[in-house]
Coordinates of C-alpha atoms in Angstrom, one line a residue:
M27 CA 75.9 12.2 -75.9
A28 CA 77.5 14.7 -73.6
L29 CA 75.2 16.6 -71.2
F30 CA 76.7 19.9 -72.3
E31 CA 78.7 20.5 -75.5
A32 CA 80.3 23.5 -77.1
T33 CA 81.5 23.3 -80.6
Q34 CA 83.9 25.6 -82.5
L35 CA 83.2 28.6 -80.3
H36 CA 84.7 31.9 -81.5
K37 CA 84.6 35.2 -79.7
R38 CA 86.3 38.5 -80.4
F39 CA 86.1 42.0 -78.9
G40 CA 87.0 44.5 -81.6
D41 CA 90.3 43.3 -83.1
N42 CA 91.1 41.1 -80.1
V43 CA 90.3 37.4 -80.8
V44 CA 89.7 35.9 -77.3
L45 CA 88.3 32.5 -78.2
E46 CA 89.3 30.6 -81.4
S47 CA 87.6 27.3 -82.3
I48 CA 87.0 26.2 -78.7
S49 CA 85.3 22.8 -78.4
L50 CA 84.4 21.3 -75.0
A51 CA 82.1 18.4 -73.8
F52 CA 81.0 17.7 -70.3
E53 CA 79.6 14.3 -69.4
E54 CA 76.8 13.9 -67.0
G55 CA 77.9 13.0 -63.5
Q56 CA 81.4 14.2 -63.9
L57 CA 83.3 17.2 -62.5
N58 CA 85.1 19.0 -65.2
G59 CA 87.8 21.6 -64.7
I60 CA 89.0 24.5 -66.9
M61 CA 92.4 25.9 -66.2
G62 CA 95.0 28.1 -67.9
P63 CA 97.2 31.2 -67.2
N64 CA 95.8 34.6 -66.7
G65 CA 94.5 36.1 -69.9
A66 CA 94.1 32.7 -71.6
G67 CA 90.4 33.3 -72.3
K68 CA 88.9 31.1 -69.5
T69 CA 86.5 33.6 -68.1
T70 CA 85.3 34.7 -71.5
C71 CA 84.7 31.0 -72.4
F72 CA 82.8 30.6 -69.2
N73 CA 80.6 33.6 -70.0
V74 CA 79.9 32.3 -73.5
L75 CA 79.0 28.9 -72.1
T76 CA 76.5 30.4 -69.6
G77 CA 74.9 33.0 -71.9
R78 CA 76.5 36.2 -70.7
Y79 CA 78.2 36.6 -74.0
K80 CA 76.9 35.4 -77.4
P81 CA 79.5 33.6 -79.5
D82 CA 80.4 35.1 -82.9
R83 CA 80.5 31.6 -84.2
G84 CA 79.9 28.1 -82.9
T85 CA 77.1 26.3 -81.0
V86 CA 76.3 25.4 -77.4
K87 CA 74.0 22.5 -76.6
F88 CA 72.6 21.4 -73.3
A89 CA 70.9 18.0 -73.0
G90 CA 70.8 17.9 -76.8
E91 CA 69.1 21.3 -77.2
D92 CA 70.8 24.2 -78.9
I93 CA 71.0 27.0 -76.4
T94 CA 73.4 29.2 -78.4
G95 CA 72.6 32.9 -77.9
L96 CA 70.0 32.4 -75.1
S97 CA 70.1 34.8 -72.2
P98 CA 71.6 33.7 -68.8
R99 CA 68.0 33.6 -67.4
E100 CA 66.8 31.4 -70.2
I101 CA 69.7 29.0 -69.8
A102 CA 69.2 28.9 -66.0
C103 CA 65.6 28.0 -66.5
K104 CA 66.7 24.9 -68.5
G105 CA 68.8 23.6 -65.6
V106 CA 72.1 25.4 -65.7
S107 CA 73.3 27.5 -62.6
R108 CA 76.5 29.4 -62.1
S109 CA 78.4 31.2 -59.4
F110 CA 80.6 34.2 -60.0
Q111 CA 84.3 35.1 -59.3
I112 CA 83.0 38.3 -57.7
M113 CA 80.3 37.3 -55.4
N114 CA 76.7 38.3 -56.3
L115 CA 74.7 38.3 -53.1
F116 CA 72.1 40.6 -51.4
D117 CA 74.3 41.7 -48.6
D118 CA 71.5 43.4 -46.6
D119 CA 69.4 40.3 -46.6
S120 CA 69.7 37.2 -44.5
A121 CA 71.3 34.0 -45.7
L122 CA 67.9 32.4 -45.8
D123 CA 66.3 35.2 -47.8
N124 CA 69.2 35.1 -50.4
V125 CA 68.3 31.4 -51.0
L126 CA 64.5 32.0 -50.8
I127 CA 64.6 34.6 -53.6
A128 CA 66.4 32.1 -55.9
L129 CA 63.8 29.3 -55.4
P130 CA 61.8 28.7 -58.6
S131 CA 58.6 28.6 -56.6
V132 CA 59.3 32.1 -55.3
R133 CA 60.6 33.5 -58.5
A134 CA 57.5 32.4 -60.3
K135 CA 55.4 34.6 -58.0
G136 CA 57.6 37.7 -58.6
Y137 CA 59.7 39.7 -56.3
S138 CA 56.6 41.3 -54.7
M139 CA 56.4 38.0 -53.0
A140 CA 59.4 38.9 -50.8
S141 CA 57.3 40.7 -48.2
D142 CA 55.1 37.6 -47.9
L143 CA 57.9 35.0 -47.7
G144 CA 57.3 34.6 -43.9
R145 CA 54.0 32.8 -44.6
D146 CA 55.5 30.3 -47.1
S147 CA 56.7 27.5 -44.8
A148 CA 57.4 25.1 -47.6
A149 CA 59.8 27.6 -49.2
H150 CA 61.4 28.3 -45.8
D151 CA 62.0 24.6 -45.3
E152 CA 63.5 24.1 -48.7
A153 CA 65.8 27.1 -48.3
A154 CA 66.9 26.0 -44.8
A155 CA 67.7 22.5 -46.2
I156 CA 69.9 24.1 -48.9
L157 CA 71.7 26.1 -46.3
A158 CA 72.3 23.0 -44.3
R159 CA 73.6 21.2 -47.5
V160 CA 76.3 23.9 -48.0
G161 CA 77.3 23.9 -44.3
L162 CA 75.3 27.0 -43.2
A163 CA 72.8 25.4 -40.8
G164 CA 72.2 27.8 -37.9
K165 CA 73.2 30.8 -40.0
E166 CA 69.7 31.3 -41.6
R167 CA 69.1 34.6 -40.0
V168 CA 72.6 36.0 -40.3
Q169 CA 72.9 39.0 -42.7
A170 CA 74.9 38.0 -45.7
E171 CA 77.4 40.7 -45.2
S172 CA 78.1 39.5 -41.7
L173 CA 79.1 36.0 -42.8
S174 CA 82.8 35.1 -43.1
Y175 CA 84.3 35.1 -46.6
G176 CA 84.2 31.3 -46.8
E177 CA 80.6 31.3 -45.6
R178 CA 79.7 33.8 -48.3
R179 CA 81.3 31.6 -50.9
A180 CA 79.2 28.7 -49.6
L181 CA 76.1 30.9 -49.6
E182 CA 76.6 31.8 -53.2
I183 CA 76.8 28.1 -54.1
G184 CA 73.6 27.6 -52.1
V185 CA 71.9 30.3 -54.1
A186 CA 73.0 28.5 -57.3
L187 CA 71.6 25.2 -55.9
A188 CA 68.3 26.9 -55.1
A189 CA 67.5 26.9 -58.9
R190 CA 67.6 23.0 -58.8
P191 CA 70.2 22.8 -61.5
R192 CA 71.2 19.7 -63.4
L193 CA 74.6 21.4 -64.2
L194 CA 76.5 23.7 -61.9
F195 CA 79.2 26.1 -63.2
L196 CA 81.6 27.5 -60.5
D197 CA 83.9 30.5 -61.4
E198 CA 87.1 30.5 -59.3
P199 CA 85.3 29.3 -56.1
T200 CA 88.5 29.3 -54.0
A201 CA 89.3 33.0 -54.8
G202 CA 90.2 34.8 -51.6
L203 CA 90.0 31.7 -49.4
G204 CA 92.7 30.5 -47.0
S205 CA 93.8 26.9 -46.7
E206 CA 91.1 26.1 -44.1
G207 CA 88.3 27.6 -46.2
T208 CA 89.6 25.9 -49.3
A209 CA 89.6 22.5 -47.5
R210 CA 86.0 23.0 -46.4
L211 CA 85.0 24.1 -49.9
A212 CA 86.6 21.0 -51.3
E213 CA 84.6 18.8 -49.0
L214 CA 81.4 20.6 -50.1
I215 CA 82.1 20.2 -53.8
A216 CA 83.1 16.5 -53.4
E217 CA 79.7 16.0 -51.8
L218 CA 77.9 17.9 -54.5
K219 CA 79.8 16.0 -57.2
R220 CA 77.8 12.9 -56.2
Q221 CA 74.5 14.5 -57.2
L222 CA 75.4 17.1 -59.9
T223 CA 77.4 17.6 -63.0
I224 CA 79.9 20.4 -62.2
V225 CA 82.2 22.6 -64.2
I226 CA 84.9 24.6 -62.4
I227 CA 87.2 27.4 -63.6
E228 CA 90.0 27.4 -61.0
H229 CA 93.4 28.9 -60.5
D230 CA 94.2 26.6 -57.5
M231 CA 95.6 23.5 -59.3
H232 CA 96.0 21.4 -56.2
F233 CA 92.3 21.9 -55.5
L234 CA 91.2 21.2 -59.1
F235 CA 93.4 18.2 -59.6
S236 CA 92.1 16.6 -56.4
L237 CA 88.5 16.9 -57.5
A238 CA 88.2 16.8 -61.3
D239 CA 87.5 13.8 -63.4
R240 CA 88.6 15.6 -66.5
I241 CA 90.4 19.0 -67.1
S242 CA 90.7 21.2 -70.2
V243 CA 93.6 23.6 -70.5
I244 CA 92.9 26.8 -72.3
H245 CA 95.7 29.1 -73.6
W246 CA 95.8 31.7 -76.3
G247 CA 92.0 31.3 -76.6
Q248 CA 92.3 27.7 -77.6
V249 CA 92.0 24.3 -75.9
I250 CA 95.6 23.0 -75.9
A251 CA 95.2 19.9 -73.7
Q252 CA 92.5 17.8 -72.3
G253 CA 92.5 14.7 -70.1
D254 CA 92.2 13.3 -66.6
P255 CA 94.5 14.8 -63.9
D256 CA 97.1 12.0 -64.2
G257 CA 97.3 12.3 -67.9
L258 CA 97.7 16.1 -67.8
R259 CA 100.6 15.8 -65.3
D260 CA 102.4 13.9 -68.1
N261 CA 101.4 16.3 -70.8
P262 CA 104.6 17.8 -72.3
W263 CA 103.1 21.3 -72.7
V264 CA 101.8 21.3 -69.1
Q265 CA 105.1 20.1 -67.8
R266 CA 106.9 22.9 -69.5
S267 CA 104.6 25.5 -68.2
N268 CA 104.2 26.9 -64.7
L269 CA 100.9 25.0 -64.6
G270 CA 102.9 21.8 -64.7
A271 CA 105.0 22.8 -61.7
V272 CA 101.9 23.3 -59.7
A273 CA 100.2 20.1 -61.0

């Protein structure tokens, strides 16, 4: 049984059908990619999978449990974390505080706990360890808005990891990064891949093909091809598209 499985998802906004009979399965321990041209329905699919949108039809299961229609918070509590294409950080707070607030032990005590975080050494140690894991050791006290763009991307992944997920969704993690930042991010994700199941929507095909075990191509709101990177390079549709040129 796949760790995460979506079956026959359908989503429309008014008269516009965005997803039509989408089925995806993500095996535990793998890194799965979702790619496709702009307007293909990738982001809507991502939002349905993570609870931001409820599908009009179809089911989503995580670890065998039906999570269709649950809120993002409810899905996160079950072990699914996600990042966003547009970063979602507390810019006025330090890198450490951004991670602290996302820890389950802190969230369970409520946001009023924030003023007392300085006394919780265990939470501080856990947050610092997460920052080190994403390459931000020594940046604990730096305000989030003062970090470089690449560091902010790493911090957002750190915030997602703070929830101790079993499955991590990343939405366009290389967006806005230069070649150096992309290379550092690839190293981080390659390391995380050893410990987590990961699903990535990504426009950078070189990045995705170098990391993914399996890739699904979405176009016109449907899955039109699936396979490992080598297999997709030989797929006739992918070869005829601009995606094939990049792959």
